[in-house]
Short mmCIF file of C-alpha atoms (C1' of nucleotides) in Angstrom, two decimals:
data_model
loop_
_atom_site.label_atom_id
_atom_site.label_comp_id
_atom_site.label_asym_id
_atom_site.label_seq_id
_atom_site.Cartn_x
_atom_site.Cartn_y
_atom_site.Cartn_z
CA MET A 1 13.29 -35.88 30.89
CA VAL A 2 14.79 -36.04 27.45
CA LYS A 3 11.48 -35.42 25.75
CA LYS A 4 10.98 -32.14 27.48
CA SER A 5 14.41 -30.79 26.66
CA VAL A 6 13.97 -31.67 22.99
CA GLN A 7 10.67 -29.88 22.98
CA GLU A 8 12.25 -26.89 24.57
CA ALA A 9 15.05 -26.81 22.07
CA ALA A 10 12.51 -26.72 19.26
CA GLU A 11 10.10 -24.23 20.74
CA ARG A 12 12.29 -21.99 22.74
CA ALA A 13 14.50 -19.47 21.04
CA VAL A 14 18.18 -19.49 21.87
CA ARG A 15 19.18 -16.68 24.16
CA LEU A 16 20.71 -13.87 22.20
CA PRO A 17 22.11 -10.47 23.10
CA ALA A 18 19.30 -7.94 22.88
CA GLU A 19 20.92 -5.94 20.12
CA GLN A 20 21.35 -8.95 17.91
CA ARG A 21 17.76 -10.03 18.53
CA ARG A 22 16.55 -6.56 17.66
CA GLY A 23 18.33 -6.80 14.36
CA LEU A 24 16.74 -10.14 13.55
CA ILE A 25 13.30 -8.87 14.45
CA LEU A 26 13.74 -5.77 12.34
CA GLN A 27 14.79 -7.92 9.41
CA ALA A 28 11.74 -10.13 9.83
CA ALA A 29 9.48 -7.13 10.29
CA THR A 30 10.82 -5.57 7.11
CA ALA A 31 9.90 -8.65 5.10
CA VAL A 32 6.46 -9.04 6.66
CA PHE A 33 5.48 -5.37 6.47
CA ALA A 34 6.81 -5.20 2.92
CA GLU A 35 4.53 -8.01 1.88
CA ARG A 36 1.36 -7.17 3.76
CA GLY A 37 1.59 -3.47 4.51
CA TYR A 38 1.42 -1.81 7.90
CA ALA A 39 -2.24 -2.54 8.54
CA GLY A 40 -2.23 -6.00 7.00
CA ALA A 41 0.75 -7.35 8.89
CA THR A 42 0.42 -8.70 12.42
CA THR A 43 2.98 -8.71 15.16
CA ASP A 44 2.46 -12.44 15.36
CA GLN A 45 3.55 -12.90 11.74
CA VAL A 46 6.67 -10.91 12.48
CA ALA A 47 7.30 -13.01 15.57
CA ARG A 48 6.99 -16.27 13.64
CA ALA A 49 9.27 -14.98 10.90
CA ALA A 50 11.82 -14.10 13.57
CA GLY A 51 11.33 -17.39 15.38
CA ILE A 52 10.21 -15.94 18.67
CA SER A 53 6.95 -15.27 20.51
CA GLN A 54 4.55 -12.46 19.69
CA PRO A 55 4.67 -10.79 23.11
CA TYR A 56 8.43 -10.61 22.91
CA VAL A 57 8.22 -8.57 19.73
CA VAL A 58 5.90 -6.13 21.43
CA ARG A 59 8.04 -6.13 24.51
CA MET A 60 11.11 -5.11 22.51
CA PHE A 61 9.51 -2.46 20.36
CA GLY A 62 6.63 -1.19 22.46
CA THR A 63 4.02 -1.01 19.73
CA LYS A 64 3.47 -2.27 16.23
CA GLU A 65 3.64 1.29 15.00
CA ASN A 66 7.05 1.76 16.54
CA LEU A 67 8.26 -1.51 15.09
CA PHE A 68 7.23 -0.34 11.64
CA LEU A 69 8.90 3.00 12.20
CA GLU A 70 12.18 1.40 13.16
CA ALA A 71 12.06 -0.93 10.18
CA LEU A 72 11.34 2.07 7.97
CA GLU A 73 14.24 3.97 9.46
CA ARG A 74 16.54 1.06 8.79
CA ALA A 75 15.39 0.85 5.18
CA LEU A 76 15.84 4.57 4.58
CA GLY A 77 19.28 4.37 6.13
CA LYS A 78 20.36 1.46 3.98
CA LEU A 79 19.10 3.12 0.83
CA THR A 80 20.73 6.48 1.39
CA GLY A 81 23.84 4.71 2.67
CA LYS A 82 24.07 2.68 -0.51
CA PHE A 83 23.59 5.74 -2.70
CA ARG A 84 26.26 7.66 -0.83
CA SER A 85 28.70 4.80 -1.01
CA VAL A 86 28.21 4.53 -4.78
CA MET A 87 28.92 8.24 -5.06
CA ALA A 88 32.00 7.92 -2.88
CA ASP A 89 33.29 5.05 -5.00
CA TYR A 90 32.63 6.99 -8.16
CA ASP A 91 34.31 10.13 -6.91
CA ALA A 92 37.32 8.13 -5.74
CA GLY A 93 37.61 6.59 -9.18
CA ARG A 94 36.99 3.11 -7.84
CA LEU A 95 34.40 2.33 -10.50
CA ALA A 96 36.65 2.83 -13.47
CA GLY A 97 35.81 -0.56 -14.90
CA GLN A 98 32.08 0.06 -14.84
CA VAL A 99 31.75 3.45 -16.41
CA ALA A 100 32.52 4.28 -20.03
CA GLY A 101 34.12 7.69 -20.08
CA LEU A 102 35.11 8.56 -16.55
CA ASP A 103 36.09 12.16 -17.02
CA PRO A 104 33.19 14.46 -16.16
CA ALA A 105 35.00 17.28 -17.91
CA VAL A 106 34.31 15.75 -21.32
CA GLY A 107 31.25 13.78 -22.35
CA PRO A 108 28.42 13.17 -19.90
CA GLY A 109 28.81 14.84 -16.53
CA ARG A 110 28.89 13.26 -13.09
CA PRO A 111 25.11 13.21 -12.49
CA GLU A 112 24.44 11.56 -15.85
CA GLN A 113 27.08 8.94 -15.19
CA LEU A 114 25.82 8.32 -11.69
CA VAL A 115 22.21 7.66 -12.73
CA PRO A 116 22.71 4.16 -14.15
CA LEU A 117 25.05 3.29 -11.30
CA LEU A 118 22.51 4.37 -8.71
CA GLY A 119 19.75 2.61 -10.63
CA ALA A 120 21.71 -0.63 -10.54
CA ALA A 121 22.45 -0.11 -6.85
CA TYR A 122 18.75 0.45 -6.25
CA ALA A 123 17.75 -2.75 -8.01
CA ASP A 124 20.46 -4.53 -6.09
CA LEU A 125 18.86 -3.61 -2.79
CA ILE A 126 16.08 -6.05 -3.49
CA ARG A 127 18.41 -8.77 -2.27
CA ASP A 128 17.64 -7.51 1.21
CA ARG A 129 14.14 -8.84 1.07
CA GLY A 130 11.52 -6.19 1.57
CA LEU A 131 13.82 -3.21 1.87
CA LEU A 132 12.39 -1.37 -1.12
CA LEU A 133 8.90 -2.60 -0.51
CA ILE A 134 8.59 -1.42 3.06
CA LEU A 135 9.52 2.01 1.78
CA MET A 136 6.77 1.74 -0.81
CA GLN A 137 4.32 0.56 1.83
CA SER A 138 5.18 3.56 3.95
CA PHE A 139 4.48 5.87 1.00
CA LEU A 140 1.05 4.30 0.65
CA ALA A 141 0.37 4.83 4.34
CA GLY A 142 0.19 8.59 4.02
CA HIS A 143 -2.92 8.75 6.14
CA GLU A 144 -1.23 7.26 9.21
CA PRO A 145 -0.34 10.22 11.41
CA VAL A 146 3.13 9.15 12.56
CA ILE A 147 4.20 6.77 9.83
CA GLY A 148 2.82 9.00 7.10
CA ALA A 149 4.76 11.98 8.39
CA ARG A 150 8.01 10.03 8.44
CA ALA A 151 7.30 8.65 4.97
CA ARG A 152 6.85 12.17 3.59
CA GLU A 153 10.10 13.29 5.16
CA GLY A 154 11.90 10.25 3.85
CA PHE A 155 10.62 10.68 0.33
CA LEU A 156 11.50 14.36 0.20
CA GLY A 157 14.88 13.47 1.65
CA LEU A 158 15.52 11.10 -1.25
CA TYR A 159 14.56 13.82 -3.70
CA GLN A 160 16.95 16.23 -2.02
CA LEU A 161 19.73 13.69 -2.07
CA LEU A 162 19.27 13.21 -5.82
CA ARG A 163 19.19 16.92 -6.41
CA ASP A 164 21.83 18.19 -4.01
CA GLU A 165 24.28 15.32 -3.62
CA VAL A 166 23.95 13.54 -6.95
CA GLY A 167 23.56 16.86 -8.70
CA LEU A 168 20.55 16.03 -10.86
CA ASP A 169 18.32 18.80 -12.10
CA THR A 170 14.66 18.88 -11.13
CA ASP A 171 13.50 16.76 -14.03
CA GLY A 172 16.33 14.31 -13.66
CA ALA A 173 15.53 13.70 -10.00
CA ARG A 174 11.85 13.34 -10.83
CA ASP A 175 12.55 10.79 -13.54
CA PHE A 176 14.79 8.79 -11.26
CA LEU A 177 12.12 8.69 -8.59
CA ALA A 178 9.45 7.82 -11.15
CA HIS A 179 11.36 4.81 -12.38
CA GLY A 180 12.03 3.79 -8.81
CA MET A 181 8.32 3.88 -8.07
CA LEU A 182 7.66 1.78 -11.16
CA MET A 183 10.23 -0.78 -10.09
CA ASN A 184 8.69 -0.95 -6.65
CA THR A 185 5.28 -1.42 -8.16
CA LEU A 186 6.41 -4.24 -10.43
CA ILE A 187 8.09 -6.00 -7.54
CA SER A 188 5.10 -5.53 -5.29
CA LEU A 189 2.84 -6.91 -8.00
CA ARG A 190 5.11 -9.95 -8.06
CA LEU A 191 5.68 -9.65 -11.77
CA PRO A 192 9.26 -10.91 -11.48
CA GLU A 193 7.85 -14.24 -10.30
CA MET A 194 5.97 -14.48 -13.57
CA TYR A 195 9.12 -13.99 -15.57
CA GLY A 196 9.15 -16.45 -18.46
CA GLN A 197 5.44 -17.13 -18.23
CA ASP A 198 3.83 -14.07 -19.73
CA ALA A 199 5.05 -12.27 -22.82
CA THR A 200 3.71 -8.87 -21.79
CA ALA A 201 5.15 -9.13 -18.30
CA ASN A 202 8.51 -10.15 -19.77
CA GLU A 203 8.61 -7.18 -22.06
CA LEU A 204 7.78 -4.72 -19.32
CA LEU A 205 10.22 -6.29 -16.88
CA GLU A 206 13.06 -6.37 -19.36
CA CYS A 207 12.51 -2.82 -20.36
CA THR A 208 12.24 -1.58 -16.78
CA LEU A 209 14.92 -3.60 -15.06
CA ARG A 210 17.38 -4.04 -17.88
CA SER A 211 20.67 -5.23 -16.52
CA LYS A 212 19.33 -6.13 -13.13
CA LEU A 213 16.64 -8.56 -14.19
CA GLN A 214 18.42 -11.69 -13.02
CA VAL A 215 19.04 -10.21 -9.60
CA VAL A 216 15.44 -9.18 -9.15
CA VAL A 217 13.94 -12.39 -10.47
CA ALA A 218 16.23 -14.50 -8.34
CA ALA A 219 15.57 -12.44 -5.22
CA SER A 220 11.83 -12.52 -5.81
CA LYS A 221 11.80 -16.25 -6.15
CA GLY A 222 13.26 -16.51 -2.70
CA ASP A 223 16.87 -17.17 -3.49
CA MET B 1 -44.00 11.49 18.32
CA VAL B 2 -42.16 14.16 16.43
CA LYS B 3 -38.88 13.49 18.16
CA LYS B 4 -38.76 9.90 17.07
CA SER B 5 -39.47 10.63 13.43
CA VAL B 6 -36.73 13.24 13.37
CA GLN B 7 -34.36 10.75 14.88
CA GLU B 8 -35.33 8.22 12.30
CA ALA B 9 -34.83 10.64 9.48
CA ALA B 10 -31.34 11.29 10.74
CA GLU B 11 -30.34 7.71 11.43
CA ARG B 12 -32.20 5.75 8.86
CA ALA B 13 -31.11 5.87 5.24
CA VAL B 14 -33.70 6.78 2.65
CA ARG B 15 -34.86 3.81 0.64
CA LEU B 16 -33.06 3.74 -2.66
CA PRO B 17 -33.17 1.42 -5.66
CA ALA B 18 -30.55 -1.26 -5.14
CA GLU B 19 -28.53 -0.28 -8.18
CA GLN B 20 -28.25 3.31 -7.09
CA ARG B 21 -27.26 2.25 -3.58
CA ARG B 22 -24.59 -0.04 -5.01
CA GLY B 23 -23.12 2.89 -6.86
CA LEU B 24 -22.99 5.03 -3.75
CA ILE B 25 -21.39 2.27 -1.74
CA LEU B 26 -18.79 1.65 -4.44
CA GLN B 27 -17.96 5.33 -4.48
CA ALA B 28 -17.57 5.38 -0.71
CA ALA B 29 -15.57 2.15 -0.79
CA THR B 30 -13.23 3.60 -3.39
CA ALA B 31 -12.46 6.58 -1.18
CA VAL B 32 -11.99 4.53 1.97
CA PHE B 33 -9.89 1.77 0.39
CA ALA B 34 -7.83 4.39 -1.42
CA GLU B 35 -6.96 6.05 1.84
CA ARG B 36 -6.38 3.08 4.10
CA GLY B 37 -5.63 0.19 1.78
CA TYR B 38 -7.44 -3.11 1.55
CA ALA B 39 -6.32 -4.46 4.89
CA GLY B 40 -6.52 -1.15 6.71
CA ALA B 41 -10.04 -0.24 5.67
CA THR B 42 -13.05 -1.64 7.48
CA THR B 43 -16.48 -2.35 6.10
CA ASP B 44 -17.80 -0.15 8.86
CA GLN B 45 -15.83 2.84 7.60
CA VAL B 46 -17.23 2.26 4.15
CA ALA B 47 -20.73 2.01 5.59
CA ARG B 48 -20.39 5.30 7.46
CA ALA B 49 -18.99 7.02 4.39
CA ALA B 50 -21.99 5.77 2.45
CA GLY B 51 -24.42 6.69 5.23
CA ILE B 52 -25.74 3.18 5.84
CA SER B 53 -25.15 0.33 8.25
CA GLN B 54 -22.18 -2.01 8.16
CA PRO B 55 -24.18 -5.23 7.74
CA TYR B 56 -25.92 -3.76 4.74
CA VAL B 57 -22.61 -3.23 2.99
CA VAL B 58 -21.71 -6.85 3.56
CA ARG B 59 -25.17 -7.94 2.54
CA MET B 60 -24.87 -6.18 -0.79
CA PHE B 61 -21.36 -7.28 -1.67
CA GLY B 62 -20.97 -10.57 0.14
CA THR B 63 -17.45 -10.00 1.43
CA LYS B 64 -15.01 -7.18 1.94
CA GLU B 65 -12.77 -8.77 -0.65
CA ASN B 66 -15.53 -8.72 -3.21
CA LEU B 67 -16.35 -5.11 -2.39
CA PHE B 68 -12.74 -4.17 -3.03
CA LEU B 69 -12.73 -6.13 -6.26
CA GLU B 70 -15.80 -4.34 -7.55
CA ALA B 71 -14.39 -0.96 -6.61
CA LEU B 72 -11.15 -1.90 -8.36
CA GLU B 73 -13.04 -2.98 -11.45
CA ARG B 74 -14.87 0.31 -11.52
CA ALA B 75 -11.62 2.25 -11.22
CA LEU B 76 -9.93 0.27 -13.99
CA GLY B 77 -12.98 0.79 -16.19
CA LYS B 78 -13.05 4.53 -15.61
CA LEU B 79 -9.35 4.86 -16.30
CA THR B 80 -9.31 2.86 -19.53
CA GLY B 81 -12.57 4.50 -20.54
CA LYS B 82 -11.09 7.94 -20.09
CA PHE B 83 -7.96 7.04 -22.05
CA ARG B 84 -10.01 5.63 -24.90
CA SER B 85 -12.27 8.65 -25.01
CA VAL B 86 -9.25 10.96 -25.21
CA MET B 87 -7.95 8.89 -28.12
CA ALA B 88 -11.33 8.97 -29.83
CA ASP B 89 -11.52 12.75 -29.44
CA TYR B 90 -8.02 13.14 -30.77
CA ASP B 91 -8.60 10.88 -33.74
CA ALA B 92 -11.84 12.68 -34.56
CA GLY B 93 -9.99 16.01 -34.53
CA ARG B 94 -12.04 17.28 -31.61
CA LEU B 95 -8.96 18.43 -29.69
CA ALA B 96 -7.72 20.87 -32.31
CA GLY B 97 -7.54 23.70 -29.80
CA GLN B 98 -5.43 21.77 -27.34
CA VAL B 99 -2.68 20.34 -29.49
CA ALA B 100 -0.04 22.35 -31.26
CA GLY B 101 0.54 20.70 -34.62
CA LEU B 102 -2.31 18.30 -35.18
CA ASP B 103 -1.07 16.53 -38.28
CA PRO B 104 0.69 13.30 -37.37
CA ALA B 105 2.16 13.25 -40.86
CA VAL B 106 4.50 16.10 -40.04
CA GLY B 107 6.14 16.83 -36.71
CA PRO B 108 5.53 14.57 -33.71
CA GLY B 109 3.42 11.49 -34.38
CA ARG B 110 0.16 10.46 -32.80
CA PRO B 111 1.63 8.65 -29.79
CA GLU B 112 3.88 11.58 -28.89
CA GLN B 113 0.97 13.98 -29.16
CA LEU B 114 -1.26 11.74 -27.11
CA VAL B 115 1.13 11.41 -24.18
CA PRO B 116 0.55 14.86 -22.65
CA LEU B 117 -3.16 14.60 -23.34
CA LEU B 118 -3.37 11.26 -21.56
CA GLY B 119 -1.19 12.57 -18.77
CA ALA B 120 -3.54 15.47 -18.20
CA ALA B 121 -6.52 13.12 -18.36
CA TYR B 122 -4.84 10.93 -15.78
CA ALA B 123 -4.27 13.80 -13.38
CA ASP B 124 -7.82 14.88 -13.97
CA LEU B 125 -9.14 11.57 -12.67
CA ILE B 126 -8.11 12.56 -9.18
CA ARG B 127 -11.31 14.57 -9.03
CA ASP B 128 -13.06 11.26 -8.54
CA ARG B 129 -11.65 10.89 -5.09
CA GLY B 130 -9.64 7.74 -4.65
CA LEU B 131 -9.89 6.44 -8.18
CA LEU B 132 -6.15 6.49 -8.82
CA LEU B 133 -5.29 5.56 -5.29
CA ILE B 134 -7.38 2.43 -5.09
CA LEU B 135 -5.53 1.25 -8.18
CA MET B 136 -2.26 1.97 -6.43
CA GLN B 137 -3.45 0.17 -3.32
CA SER B 138 -4.31 -2.85 -5.41
CA PHE B 139 -0.80 -2.86 -6.88
CA LEU B 140 0.61 -2.92 -3.37
CA ALA B 141 -1.62 -5.85 -2.46
CA GLY B 142 0.19 -8.28 -4.72
CA HIS B 143 0.25 -10.93 -2.04
CA GLU B 144 -3.54 -11.14 -1.79
CA PRO B 145 -4.49 -14.16 -3.88
CA VAL B 146 -7.58 -12.80 -5.60
CA ILE B 147 -7.00 -9.06 -5.50
CA GLY B 148 -3.35 -9.44 -6.37
CA ALA B 149 -4.16 -11.48 -9.44
CA ARG B 150 -6.63 -8.91 -10.68
CA ALA B 151 -4.20 -6.11 -9.97
CA ARG B 152 -1.52 -7.82 -12.09
CA GLU B 153 -3.97 -8.28 -14.94
CA GLY B 154 -5.10 -4.69 -14.67
CA PHE B 155 -1.59 -3.30 -14.66
CA LEU B 156 -0.49 -5.36 -17.63
CA GLY B 157 -3.70 -4.33 -19.37
CA LEU B 158 -2.77 -0.68 -18.95
CA TYR B 159 0.66 -1.38 -20.39
CA GLN B 160 -0.91 -3.12 -23.38
CA LEU B 161 -3.30 -0.26 -23.91
CA LEU B 162 -0.42 2.20 -24.01
CA ARG B 163 1.54 0.02 -26.37
CA ASP B 164 -1.17 -1.30 -28.69
CA GLU B 165 -3.85 1.38 -28.69
CA VAL B 166 -1.86 4.52 -28.00
CA GLY B 167 0.99 3.20 -30.10
CA LEU B 168 3.87 3.93 -27.73
CA ASP B 169 7.06 1.94 -27.97
CA THR B 170 8.25 -0.16 -25.07
CA ASP B 171 10.23 2.62 -23.44
CA GLY B 172 7.48 5.17 -24.01
CA ALA B 173 4.90 2.99 -22.30
CA ARG B 174 7.30 2.31 -19.45
CA ASP B 175 7.98 6.00 -18.93
CA PHE B 176 4.30 6.82 -18.95
CA LEU B 177 3.62 4.17 -16.31
CA ALA B 178 6.61 5.30 -14.27
CA HIS B 179 5.37 8.86 -14.09
CA GLY B 180 1.89 7.60 -13.26
CA MET B 181 3.29 5.62 -10.35
CA LEU B 182 5.17 8.70 -9.16
CA MET B 183 2.00 10.80 -9.32
CA ASN B 184 0.12 8.17 -7.37
CA THR B 185 2.87 8.07 -4.78
CA LEU B 186 2.89 11.84 -4.33
CA ILE B 187 -0.87 11.90 -3.95
CA SER B 188 -0.85 9.01 -1.52
CA LEU B 189 1.84 10.74 0.51
CA ARG B 190 -0.47 13.76 0.67
CA LEU B 191 2.18 16.06 -0.68
CA PRO B 192 -0.41 18.14 -2.55
CA GLU B 193 -1.88 19.12 0.80
CA MET B 194 1.49 20.57 1.74
CA TYR B 195 1.58 22.74 -1.33
CA GLY B 196 2.77 26.21 -0.40
CA GLN B 197 4.25 25.05 2.89
CA ASP B 198 7.43 23.27 1.90
CA ALA B 199 9.85 24.45 -0.75
CA THR B 200 11.09 20.97 -1.65
CA ALA B 201 7.59 19.56 -1.89
CA ASN B 202 6.56 22.48 -4.09
CA GLU B 203 9.42 21.92 -6.46
CA LEU B 204 8.74 18.21 -6.82
CA LEU B 205 5.00 18.73 -7.21
CA GLU B 206 5.38 21.44 -9.81
CA CYS B 207 7.83 19.43 -11.79
CA THR B 208 5.73 16.28 -11.67
CA LEU B 209 2.25 17.63 -12.12
CA ARG B 210 2.97 20.66 -14.24
CA SER B 211 -0.25 21.93 -15.77
CA LYS B 212 -2.50 19.90 -13.51
CA LEU B 213 -1.25 21.14 -10.17
CA GLN B 214 -4.29 23.26 -9.36
CA VAL B 215 -6.63 20.37 -10.07
CA VAL B 216 -4.71 17.97 -7.89
CA VAL B 217 -4.19 20.38 -5.01
CA ALA B 218 -7.85 21.39 -5.03
CA ALA B 219 -9.05 17.80 -5.18
CA SER B 220 -6.68 16.75 -2.41
CA LYS B 221 -7.88 19.49 -0.14
CA GLY B 222 -11.35 18.10 -0.38
CA ASP B 223 -12.94 20.44 -2.88
"C1'" DG C 1 16.15 -12.71 27.53
"C1'" DT C 2 12.13 -15.20 26.50
"C1'" DC C 3 7.85 -17.52 27.31
"C1'" DT C 4 2.66 -18.68 28.53
"C1'" DA C 5 -1.67 -16.97 29.61
"C1'" DT C 6 -4.96 -13.79 28.88
"C1'" DA C 7 -7.41 -9.31 29.01
"C1'" DG C 8 -9.69 -6.23 26.05
"C1'" DG C 9 -11.11 -4.67 21.93
"C1'" DA C 10 -11.96 -4.56 16.99
"C1'" DA C 11 -13.71 -6.39 12.72
"C1'" DG C 12 -16.25 -9.45 9.32
"C1'" DA C 13 -20.11 -11.88 8.80
"C1'" DT C 14 -24.88 -13.93 10.00
"C1'" DA C 15 -29.83 -13.92 11.76
"C1'" DG C 16 -33.75 -12.02 11.79
"C1'" DA C 17 -36.94 -7.89 12.55
"C1'" DC C 18 -39.26 -3.96 10.26
"C1'" DG D 1 -34.31 -2.13 1.18
"C1'" DT D 2 -32.32 -1.42 5.54
"C1'" DC D 3 -31.53 -1.95 10.41
"C1'" DT D 4 -30.19 -3.95 15.29
"C1'" DA D 5 -28.17 -7.50 17.73
"C1'" DT D 6 -24.77 -10.66 18.07
"C1'" DC D 7 -21.46 -14.63 17.15
"C1'" DT D 8 -16.75 -15.61 16.25
"C1'" DT D 9 -12.40 -14.80 15.14
"C1'" DC D 10 -8.33 -12.41 15.38
"C1'" DC D 11 -5.08 -9.06 17.14
"C1'" DT D 12 -2.44 -5.84 20.22
"C1'" DA D 13 -0.83 -5.32 24.43
"C1'" DT D 14 -0.16 -6.50 29.51
"C1'" DA D 15 1.06 -9.52 33.54
"C1'" DG D 16 3.92 -12.33 35.37
"C1'" DA D 17 6.68 -16.79 35.46
"C1'" DC D 18 11.15 -18.95 34.39
#
DNA sequence: GTCTATAGGAAGATAGAC
DNA sequence: GTCTATCTTCCTATAGAC
């Protein structure tokens, strides 16, 4: 029966190695949770986004809570990974072209030079749809016993990274986090999608995102 | 039957004028939505918090969405109201005791003097449990068609207030919002409740909340 | 490795009594 | 002005086939 096999090809997901499938589901979950929050997202929405059936999502991750946790873990890992790789590049002198005066001995020190680099790296992460936003959603889920606890740890971990590895002082780390939270808020509010349509929104976006505006606007519009 | 009347007194809400009841429900809704988000909160939780039945909540506000909208409206109104009253007090010279050099002609200008005052006023709003957090929850609900739209408007309105009424420049308004978003995030994460238990959390809280720490910690612990 | 069917349990909203 | 009862829809999770 040709008809049946066509139907199957359309409705049935191709068999994939479990690890690869997990990755795809986590990616889909990140996007869905980022948009709708932990409570607002359904495992069925994740399943559709990943192109598989709802029970299979649950089967692979046990519970919705655990799925969120794993997506959160992945996001935290990618963020800290990116930050550390920027620092490694900087310390190895591989960013010579992008930084004005590269000698921390004179002029601005390493932390001060790293801040704009890390800020740009942060904004760049929005390409991975939902990565920053699922973090933000976890921060707003402080009342959830398991997820909230992990979110607290993760947030404090970021602060420690800024302080101990980047070398920022207390106020510097705070300011970096503050601007990160503002960026997340603007993205969550979907202001980048209004770019060009509202003068106030434009002003705020330009001033907040500076060099990374194009990236963020493009990513938000589903590029 | 004494037993029955006691039971009724315990289970049945006292009759209240509709307007007063609306206010109580909105207050309860603010707290519940602030904690669990729009999607995560249930009308039943709001009803319990307000001491009435779930259908009555729906009866009074039509839909859960509309209940959230009205609570959001109230929060936006209280916030802008508080900011404007601080400005009025400042301009009328009623804050002489609280500001160092009060003459905008010499030293720091009006906007620069207002910033810490508004910051303290902002932190003070946490006394009204959930007021700041329901705003934050609305910002994270950008995908909701109605609520998201109002949240965008509200956020841009705050930016305009800072720019046009307070008189901050673009960067000043951005920084103020950024630190507000950080404060909201810390509160949502329940870090104030950890105060005294974690060195890193303490450092971040002290540096972010400065003079208002006691207020925030007390309010978070349910005072 | 992936699906269909479905149990079991909320949650929002309505109807109608008091 | 406020409640109880309930309809309906939706969602997580399980069972079991292919």
